[in-house]
Short mmCIF file of N, CA, C and O in Angstrom, two decimals:
data_model
loop_
_atom_site.label_atom_id
_atom_site.label_comp_id
_atom_site.label_asym_id
_atom_site.label_seq_id
_atom_site.Cartn_x
_atom_site.Cartn_y
_atom_site.Cartn_z
N MET A 1 73.83 20.37 -64.06
CA MET A 1 72.76 19.45 -64.41
C MET A 1 73.36 18.24 -65.12
O MET A 1 74.19 18.37 -66.00
N ALA A 2 72.92 17.08 -64.74
CA ALA A 2 73.43 15.83 -65.32
C ALA A 2 72.99 15.69 -66.77
O ALA A 2 71.93 16.15 -67.17
N SER A 3 73.83 15.03 -67.55
CA SER A 3 73.53 14.77 -68.95
C SER A 3 72.53 13.62 -69.07
O SER A 3 72.68 12.60 -68.42
N LYS A 4 71.50 13.80 -69.89
CA LYS A 4 70.52 12.72 -70.09
C LYS A 4 71.18 11.53 -70.77
O LYS A 4 72.06 11.68 -71.60
N GLY A 5 70.74 10.35 -70.41
CA GLY A 5 71.25 9.13 -71.04
C GLY A 5 72.47 8.54 -70.37
O GLY A 5 72.93 7.50 -70.77
N ASN A 6 73.02 9.20 -69.36
CA ASN A 6 74.21 8.68 -68.70
C ASN A 6 73.94 8.14 -67.31
O ASN A 6 74.86 7.69 -66.63
N ASP A 7 72.69 8.17 -66.87
CA ASP A 7 72.35 7.67 -65.55
C ASP A 7 72.69 6.19 -65.42
O ASP A 7 72.39 5.39 -66.31
N SER A 8 73.39 5.82 -64.37
CA SER A 8 73.74 4.43 -64.02
C SER A 8 74.78 3.81 -64.95
O SER A 8 74.91 2.59 -65.00
N ARG A 9 75.55 4.62 -65.69
CA ARG A 9 76.62 4.11 -66.54
C ARG A 9 77.97 4.46 -65.94
O ARG A 9 78.09 5.45 -65.22
N ILE A 10 78.95 3.66 -66.22
CA ILE A 10 80.30 3.99 -65.73
C ILE A 10 80.69 5.32 -66.32
O ILE A 10 80.59 5.55 -67.53
N ASP A 11 81.14 6.24 -65.46
CA ASP A 11 81.48 7.59 -65.90
C ASP A 11 82.97 7.85 -65.81
O ASP A 11 83.50 8.62 -66.60
N TYR A 12 83.64 7.26 -64.85
CA TYR A 12 85.04 7.61 -64.60
C TYR A 12 85.68 6.48 -63.82
O TYR A 12 85.03 5.84 -63.00
N VAL A 13 86.93 6.23 -64.08
CA VAL A 13 87.69 5.22 -63.34
C VAL A 13 88.93 5.92 -62.81
O VAL A 13 89.63 6.59 -63.57
N GLU A 14 89.19 5.80 -61.52
CA GLU A 14 90.36 6.45 -60.94
C GLU A 14 91.26 5.41 -60.30
O GLU A 14 90.80 4.56 -59.55
N LEU A 15 92.56 5.50 -60.61
CA LEU A 15 93.54 4.57 -60.09
C LEU A 15 94.60 5.33 -59.31
O LEU A 15 95.18 6.29 -59.83
N ASN A 16 94.83 4.92 -58.08
CA ASN A 16 95.96 5.44 -57.31
C ASN A 16 97.21 4.76 -57.85
O ASN A 16 97.25 3.53 -57.97
N VAL A 17 98.23 5.54 -58.19
CA VAL A 17 99.45 5.00 -58.77
C VAL A 17 100.66 5.55 -58.01
O VAL A 17 100.56 6.56 -57.32
N THR A 18 101.79 4.89 -58.18
CA THR A 18 103.00 5.36 -57.52
C THR A 18 103.75 6.38 -58.38
O THR A 18 104.46 7.21 -57.86
N ASP A 19 103.58 6.30 -59.71
CA ASP A 19 104.34 7.16 -60.62
C ASP A 19 103.45 7.48 -61.83
O ASP A 19 103.23 6.61 -62.68
N ILE A 20 102.98 8.71 -61.90
CA ILE A 20 102.08 9.09 -62.99
C ILE A 20 102.76 8.96 -64.35
O ILE A 20 102.17 8.46 -65.30
N ALA A 21 104.01 9.38 -64.45
CA ALA A 21 104.73 9.28 -65.73
C ALA A 21 104.82 7.83 -66.20
O ALA A 21 104.64 7.53 -67.38
N ALA A 22 105.10 6.91 -65.28
CA ALA A 22 105.20 5.50 -65.64
C ALA A 22 103.84 4.95 -66.07
O ALA A 22 103.75 4.17 -67.02
N SER A 23 102.78 5.38 -65.39
CA SER A 23 101.43 4.93 -65.77
C SER A 23 101.05 5.46 -67.14
O SER A 23 100.47 4.74 -67.96
N LYS A 24 101.39 6.71 -67.41
CA LYS A 24 101.12 7.29 -68.74
C LYS A 24 101.89 6.53 -69.81
O LYS A 24 101.34 6.22 -70.88
N ALA A 25 103.15 6.21 -69.54
CA ALA A 25 103.96 5.47 -70.52
C ALA A 25 103.36 4.09 -70.78
O ALA A 25 103.28 3.65 -71.93
N PHE A 26 102.93 3.41 -69.71
CA PHE A 26 102.36 2.08 -69.88
C PHE A 26 101.06 2.12 -70.68
O PHE A 26 100.93 1.46 -71.71
N TYR A 27 100.07 2.88 -70.24
CA TYR A 27 98.77 2.89 -70.90
C TYR A 27 98.80 3.59 -72.27
O TYR A 27 98.08 3.21 -73.18
N GLY A 28 99.67 4.58 -72.41
CA GLY A 28 99.85 5.19 -73.73
C GLY A 28 100.48 4.21 -74.70
O GLY A 28 100.05 4.09 -75.85
N GLY A 29 101.50 3.48 -74.23
CA GLY A 29 102.18 2.51 -75.09
C GLY A 29 101.33 1.30 -75.43
O GLY A 29 101.33 0.81 -76.56
N ALA A 30 100.60 0.80 -74.44
CA ALA A 30 99.81 -0.42 -74.65
C ALA A 30 98.51 -0.16 -75.41
O ALA A 30 98.09 -0.99 -76.21
N PHE A 31 97.86 1.00 -75.15
CA PHE A 31 96.52 1.21 -75.69
C PHE A 31 96.33 2.54 -76.43
O PHE A 31 95.25 2.81 -76.92
N GLY A 32 97.35 3.38 -76.48
CA GLY A 32 97.24 4.64 -77.20
C GLY A 32 96.40 5.70 -76.50
O GLY A 32 95.91 6.62 -77.14
N TRP A 33 96.24 5.57 -75.17
CA TRP A 33 95.44 6.55 -74.44
C TRP A 33 96.12 7.91 -74.47
O TRP A 33 97.34 8.01 -74.60
N THR A 34 95.32 8.98 -74.32
CA THR A 34 95.84 10.34 -74.23
C THR A 34 95.65 10.86 -72.81
O THR A 34 94.85 10.31 -72.05
N PHE A 35 96.35 11.95 -72.48
CA PHE A 35 96.40 12.40 -71.09
C PHE A 35 96.31 13.91 -70.98
O PHE A 35 96.79 14.63 -71.85
N THR A 36 95.71 14.37 -69.90
CA THR A 36 95.68 15.78 -69.53
C THR A 36 96.16 15.88 -68.10
O THR A 36 95.54 15.30 -67.19
N ASP A 37 97.25 16.60 -67.89
CA ASP A 37 97.80 16.75 -66.55
C ASP A 37 97.09 17.88 -65.81
O ASP A 37 96.83 18.94 -66.37
N TYR A 38 96.79 17.62 -64.54
CA TYR A 38 96.20 18.61 -63.66
C TYR A 38 97.08 18.76 -62.42
O TYR A 38 96.65 18.53 -61.30
N GLY A 39 98.32 19.10 -62.63
CA GLY A 39 99.26 19.23 -61.53
C GLY A 39 100.08 17.97 -61.36
O GLY A 39 99.87 16.96 -62.05
N PRO A 40 101.01 17.99 -60.41
CA PRO A 40 101.94 16.86 -60.25
C PRO A 40 101.31 15.62 -59.62
O PRO A 40 101.89 14.54 -59.69
N GLU A 41 100.11 15.74 -59.06
CA GLU A 41 99.50 14.60 -58.35
C GLU A 41 98.27 14.04 -59.04
O GLU A 41 97.63 13.14 -58.51
N TYR A 42 97.92 14.58 -60.23
CA TYR A 42 96.71 14.09 -60.90
C TYR A 42 96.83 14.23 -62.41
O TYR A 42 97.29 15.25 -62.93
N CYS A 43 96.40 13.20 -63.09
CA CYS A 43 96.40 13.18 -64.56
C CYS A 43 95.13 12.48 -65.02
O CYS A 43 94.80 11.39 -64.54
N GLU A 44 94.41 13.10 -65.92
CA GLU A 44 93.23 12.46 -66.50
C GLU A 44 93.66 11.69 -67.75
O GLU A 44 94.51 12.15 -68.51
N PHE A 45 93.07 10.50 -67.94
CA PHE A 45 93.32 9.74 -69.16
C PHE A 45 92.04 9.63 -69.96
O PHE A 45 90.95 9.73 -69.42
N SER A 46 92.21 9.42 -71.25
CA SER A 46 91.07 9.19 -72.13
C SER A 46 91.43 8.09 -73.10
O SER A 46 92.51 8.10 -73.69
N ASP A 47 90.51 7.14 -73.26
CA ASP A 47 90.72 6.10 -74.25
C ASP A 47 89.94 6.40 -75.53
O ASP A 47 89.87 5.58 -76.42
N GLY A 48 89.36 7.58 -75.60
CA GLY A 48 88.55 7.98 -76.75
C GLY A 48 87.07 7.81 -76.49
O GLY A 48 86.24 8.34 -77.22
N ARG A 49 86.72 7.07 -75.45
CA ARG A 49 85.32 6.84 -75.10
C ARG A 49 85.06 7.09 -73.62
O ARG A 49 84.06 7.65 -73.24
N LEU A 50 85.98 6.69 -72.77
CA LEU A 50 85.82 6.80 -71.33
C LEU A 50 87.01 7.57 -70.77
O LEU A 50 88.13 7.42 -71.25
N THR A 51 86.76 8.37 -69.74
CA THR A 51 87.85 9.07 -69.08
C THR A 51 88.01 8.56 -67.67
O THR A 51 87.10 7.97 -67.09
N GLY A 52 89.17 8.81 -67.12
CA GLY A 52 89.47 8.43 -65.75
C GLY A 52 90.67 9.20 -65.29
O GLY A 52 91.11 10.14 -65.97
N GLY A 53 91.23 8.80 -64.17
CA GLY A 53 92.37 9.53 -63.66
C GLY A 53 93.39 8.66 -62.99
O GLY A 53 93.09 7.59 -62.46
N PHE A 54 94.62 9.14 -63.01
CA PHE A 54 95.72 8.58 -62.22
C PHE A 54 96.04 9.61 -61.14
O PHE A 54 96.16 10.80 -61.44
N THR A 55 96.18 9.16 -59.91
CA THR A 55 96.53 10.06 -58.83
C THR A 55 97.54 9.43 -57.90
O THR A 55 97.54 8.22 -57.71
N THR A 56 98.39 10.27 -57.34
CA THR A 56 99.34 9.81 -56.34
C THR A 56 98.89 10.25 -54.94
O THR A 56 99.65 10.13 -53.98
N LEU A 57 97.67 10.73 -54.82
CA LEU A 57 97.17 11.25 -53.54
C LEU A 57 96.72 10.16 -52.57
O LEU A 57 96.43 10.45 -51.41
N GLY A 58 96.64 8.92 -53.03
CA GLY A 58 96.23 7.81 -52.16
C GLY A 58 97.15 6.63 -52.34
O GLY A 58 97.96 6.59 -53.28
N ALA A 59 97.03 5.68 -51.47
CA ALA A 59 97.84 4.46 -51.55
C ALA A 59 97.37 3.58 -52.70
O ALA A 59 96.18 3.51 -52.99
N VAL A 60 98.32 2.91 -53.34
CA VAL A 60 97.98 1.96 -54.39
C VAL A 60 97.19 0.82 -53.76
O VAL A 60 97.59 0.28 -52.73
N ARG A 61 96.03 0.50 -54.34
CA ARG A 61 95.19 -0.59 -53.85
C ARG A 61 94.94 -1.57 -54.98
O ARG A 61 94.19 -1.26 -55.91
N THR A 62 95.56 -2.71 -54.91
CA THR A 62 95.29 -3.72 -55.93
C THR A 62 93.95 -4.38 -55.61
O THR A 62 93.47 -4.32 -54.48
N GLY A 63 93.36 -4.98 -56.60
CA GLY A 63 92.05 -5.61 -56.41
C GLY A 63 90.95 -4.64 -56.76
O GLY A 63 91.13 -3.70 -57.51
N GLY A 64 89.78 -4.85 -56.19
CA GLY A 64 88.65 -3.98 -56.50
C GLY A 64 87.96 -4.43 -57.76
O GLY A 64 88.12 -5.57 -58.22
N PRO A 65 87.18 -3.54 -58.38
CA PRO A 65 86.45 -3.93 -59.59
C PRO A 65 87.42 -4.24 -60.73
O PRO A 65 88.50 -3.68 -60.80
N LEU A 66 87.01 -5.15 -61.58
CA LEU A 66 87.81 -5.50 -62.74
C LEU A 66 87.45 -4.56 -63.89
O LEU A 66 86.30 -4.55 -64.35
N VAL A 67 88.41 -3.77 -64.33
CA VAL A 67 88.23 -2.89 -65.48
C VAL A 67 88.58 -3.71 -66.71
O VAL A 67 89.64 -4.34 -66.77
N ILE A 68 87.69 -3.71 -67.70
CA ILE A 68 87.89 -4.53 -68.90
C ILE A 68 87.95 -3.63 -70.12
O ILE A 68 87.08 -2.79 -70.34
N ILE A 69 88.98 -3.81 -70.92
CA ILE A 69 89.25 -3.02 -72.11
C ILE A 69 88.95 -3.89 -73.32
O ILE A 69 89.30 -5.07 -73.35
N TYR A 70 88.31 -3.31 -74.34
CA TYR A 70 88.00 -4.06 -75.56
C TYR A 70 89.16 -3.97 -76.55
O TYR A 70 89.84 -2.95 -76.64
N ALA A 71 89.39 -5.04 -77.31
CA ALA A 71 90.40 -5.05 -78.37
C ALA A 71 89.83 -5.73 -79.60
O ALA A 71 89.19 -6.78 -79.49
N ASP A 72 90.07 -5.15 -80.76
CA ASP A 72 89.66 -5.80 -82.01
C ASP A 72 90.45 -7.09 -82.22
O ASP A 72 89.90 -8.09 -82.66
N THR A 73 91.74 -7.05 -81.92
CA THR A 73 92.62 -8.21 -82.08
C THR A 73 93.32 -8.47 -80.76
O THR A 73 94.24 -7.74 -80.38
N ILE A 74 92.90 -9.50 -80.07
CA ILE A 74 93.38 -9.74 -78.71
C ILE A 74 94.87 -10.07 -78.66
O ILE A 74 95.58 -9.65 -77.74
N GLU A 75 95.39 -10.79 -79.65
CA GLU A 75 96.82 -11.12 -79.66
C GLU A 75 97.67 -9.85 -79.77
O GLU A 75 98.71 -9.74 -79.11
N ASP A 76 97.24 -8.91 -80.61
CA ASP A 76 97.97 -7.64 -80.72
C ASP A 76 97.94 -6.88 -79.40
O ASP A 76 98.94 -6.30 -78.98
N ALA A 77 96.79 -6.87 -78.74
CA ALA A 77 96.67 -6.18 -77.45
C ALA A 77 97.59 -6.82 -76.42
O ALA A 77 98.26 -6.12 -75.65
N GLN A 78 97.67 -8.14 -76.40
CA GLN A 78 98.54 -8.81 -75.44
C GLN A 78 100.00 -8.46 -75.71
O GLN A 78 100.76 -8.19 -74.78
N ARG A 79 100.41 -8.43 -76.97
CA ARG A 79 101.79 -8.05 -77.31
C ARG A 79 102.09 -6.62 -76.85
O ARG A 79 103.17 -6.35 -76.31
N ARG A 80 101.13 -5.71 -77.05
CA ARG A 80 101.34 -4.32 -76.63
C ARG A 80 101.45 -4.21 -75.12
O ARG A 80 102.29 -3.46 -74.60
N VAL A 81 100.62 -4.95 -74.40
CA VAL A 81 100.67 -4.94 -72.93
C VAL A 81 102.03 -5.43 -72.46
O VAL A 81 102.68 -4.81 -71.60
N GLU A 82 102.49 -6.54 -73.01
CA GLU A 82 103.78 -7.09 -72.61
C GLU A 82 104.92 -6.15 -72.98
O GLU A 82 105.84 -5.91 -72.18
N SER A 83 104.85 -5.57 -74.17
CA SER A 83 105.88 -4.64 -74.63
C SER A 83 105.95 -3.40 -73.75
O SER A 83 107.03 -2.84 -73.54
N ALA A 84 104.80 -2.96 -73.23
CA ALA A 84 104.76 -1.77 -72.37
C ALA A 84 105.16 -2.08 -70.93
O ALA A 84 105.23 -1.16 -70.11
N GLY A 85 105.38 -3.35 -70.60
CA GLY A 85 105.82 -3.70 -69.25
C GLY A 85 104.76 -4.35 -68.38
O GLY A 85 104.99 -4.57 -67.19
N GLY A 86 103.61 -4.68 -68.95
CA GLY A 86 102.58 -5.37 -68.19
C GLY A 86 102.90 -6.84 -68.01
O GLY A 86 103.66 -7.42 -68.81
N LYS A 87 102.35 -7.45 -66.98
CA LYS A 87 102.57 -8.87 -66.70
C LYS A 87 101.26 -9.61 -66.94
O LYS A 87 100.23 -9.28 -66.36
N ILE A 88 101.28 -10.62 -67.79
CA ILE A 88 100.08 -11.42 -68.06
C ILE A 88 99.84 -12.32 -66.85
O ILE A 88 100.72 -13.10 -66.47
N VAL A 89 98.66 -12.21 -66.25
CA VAL A 89 98.34 -13.04 -65.08
C VAL A 89 97.35 -14.15 -65.43
O VAL A 89 97.29 -15.14 -64.70
N LYS A 90 96.61 -14.01 -66.51
CA LYS A 90 95.76 -15.08 -67.06
C LYS A 90 95.88 -14.98 -68.56
O LYS A 90 95.39 -14.04 -69.18
N PRO A 91 96.55 -15.94 -69.20
CA PRO A 91 96.69 -15.91 -70.65
C PRO A 91 95.33 -15.94 -71.35
O PRO A 91 94.30 -16.24 -70.73
N ILE A 92 95.34 -15.68 -72.63
CA ILE A 92 94.10 -15.65 -73.42
C ILE A 92 93.31 -16.94 -73.20
O ILE A 92 93.86 -18.04 -73.28
N PHE A 93 92.02 -16.77 -72.90
CA PHE A 93 91.12 -17.90 -72.71
C PHE A 93 89.78 -17.56 -73.35
O PHE A 93 89.46 -16.40 -73.58
N THR A 94 89.02 -18.60 -73.63
CA THR A 94 87.71 -18.45 -74.26
C THR A 94 86.64 -18.42 -73.18
O THR A 94 86.74 -19.13 -72.18
N PHE A 95 85.64 -17.58 -73.39
CA PHE A 95 84.48 -17.53 -72.51
C PHE A 95 83.27 -17.30 -73.40
O PHE A 95 83.43 -16.91 -74.56
N PRO A 96 82.05 -17.54 -72.92
CA PRO A 96 80.87 -17.31 -73.76
C PRO A 96 80.84 -15.85 -74.20
O PRO A 96 80.82 -14.94 -73.39
N GLY A 97 80.95 -15.63 -75.51
CA GLY A 97 80.93 -14.28 -76.05
C GLY A 97 82.26 -13.81 -76.60
O GLY A 97 82.33 -12.77 -77.24
N GLY A 98 83.34 -14.57 -76.37
CA GLY A 98 84.62 -14.14 -76.92
C GLY A 98 85.81 -14.72 -76.21
O GLY A 98 85.76 -15.83 -75.68
N ARG A 99 86.89 -13.94 -76.21
CA ARG A 99 88.13 -14.36 -75.55
C ARG A 99 88.66 -13.18 -74.75
O ARG A 99 88.38 -12.02 -75.06
N ARG A 100 89.45 -13.48 -73.72
CA ARG A 100 90.06 -12.40 -72.97
C ARG A 100 91.32 -12.89 -72.26
O ARG A 100 91.57 -14.08 -72.16
N PHE A 101 92.09 -11.92 -71.77
CA PHE A 101 93.23 -12.20 -70.90
C PHE A 101 93.25 -11.15 -69.81
O PHE A 101 92.65 -10.09 -69.93
N HIS A 102 93.95 -11.48 -68.72
CA HIS A 102 94.10 -10.55 -67.60
C HIS A 102 95.58 -10.19 -67.50
O HIS A 102 96.45 -11.02 -67.75
N PHE A 103 95.84 -8.96 -67.09
CA PHE A 103 97.21 -8.51 -66.90
C PHE A 103 97.30 -7.62 -65.67
O PHE A 103 96.30 -7.10 -65.19
N ALA A 104 98.53 -7.49 -65.17
CA ALA A 104 98.81 -6.56 -64.07
C ALA A 104 99.61 -5.40 -64.65
O ALA A 104 100.58 -5.62 -65.39
N ASP A 105 99.19 -4.18 -64.32
CA ASP A 105 99.94 -3.01 -64.76
C ASP A 105 101.14 -2.81 -63.83
O ASP A 105 101.33 -3.59 -62.88
N PRO A 106 101.99 -1.82 -64.09
CA PRO A 106 103.20 -1.66 -63.27
C PRO A 106 102.93 -1.45 -61.77
O PRO A 106 103.81 -1.72 -60.95
N ASP A 107 101.73 -1.00 -61.37
CA ASP A 107 101.42 -0.84 -59.95
C ASP A 107 100.73 -2.06 -59.37
O ASP A 107 100.38 -2.06 -58.19
N GLY A 108 100.48 -3.10 -60.19
CA GLY A 108 99.86 -4.31 -59.69
C GLY A 108 98.36 -4.39 -59.87
O GLY A 108 97.74 -5.38 -59.47
N TYR A 109 97.75 -3.36 -60.48
CA TYR A 109 96.31 -3.44 -60.74
C TYR A 109 96.05 -4.52 -61.78
O TYR A 109 96.72 -4.57 -62.82
N GLU A 110 95.06 -5.36 -61.51
CA GLU A 110 94.68 -6.38 -62.50
C GLU A 110 93.55 -5.84 -63.35
O GLU A 110 92.52 -5.39 -62.83
N LEU A 111 93.75 -5.87 -64.65
CA LEU A 111 92.75 -5.47 -65.62
C LEU A 111 92.61 -6.61 -66.62
O LEU A 111 93.39 -7.56 -66.60
N ALA A 112 91.61 -6.51 -67.50
CA ALA A 112 91.41 -7.53 -68.51
C ALA A 112 91.22 -6.87 -69.86
O ALA A 112 90.84 -5.70 -69.95
N VAL A 113 91.50 -7.63 -70.90
CA VAL A 113 91.23 -7.22 -72.27
C VAL A 113 90.39 -8.32 -72.88
O VAL A 113 90.70 -9.50 -72.73
N TRP A 114 89.30 -7.93 -73.57
CA TRP A 114 88.47 -8.94 -74.22
C TRP A 114 88.25 -8.57 -75.67
O TRP A 114 88.41 -7.43 -76.09
N SER A 115 87.89 -9.59 -76.45
CA SER A 115 87.55 -9.43 -77.86
C SER A 115 86.45 -10.41 -78.21
O SER A 115 86.41 -11.52 -77.68
N ALA A 116 85.58 -10.00 -79.10
CA ALA A 116 84.52 -10.88 -79.57
C ALA A 116 85.08 -11.90 -80.56
O ALA A 116 84.43 -12.90 -80.86
N GLN A 117 86.26 -11.67 -81.08
CA GLN A 117 86.90 -12.54 -82.09
C GLN A 117 87.55 -13.75 -81.43
O GLN A 117 88.23 -13.68 -80.50
#
């Protein structure tokens, strides 16, 4: 039975990756995510609020929906992304409601980080 209050909300994000260990190192290093391994081809991640998965069972597909991560301090988040091996594809810019930047992870997925500050 479905949980009340979760209808029509993002529940899970799954990314096909080439190397689960490398993806864990990147997202763990950049954002402090935790992981649960479910065999050599699947790993669940948690950011403390949302869960998702890394899998090697499909081809890496760049593009698709833009996953956006929140940061209290956007400059710190950008430094962590770069330090973990991410490539900044759109530097920090202002938009109505805050600031954000876009980056590519080691498999080429483009994600964004935003802050209200």
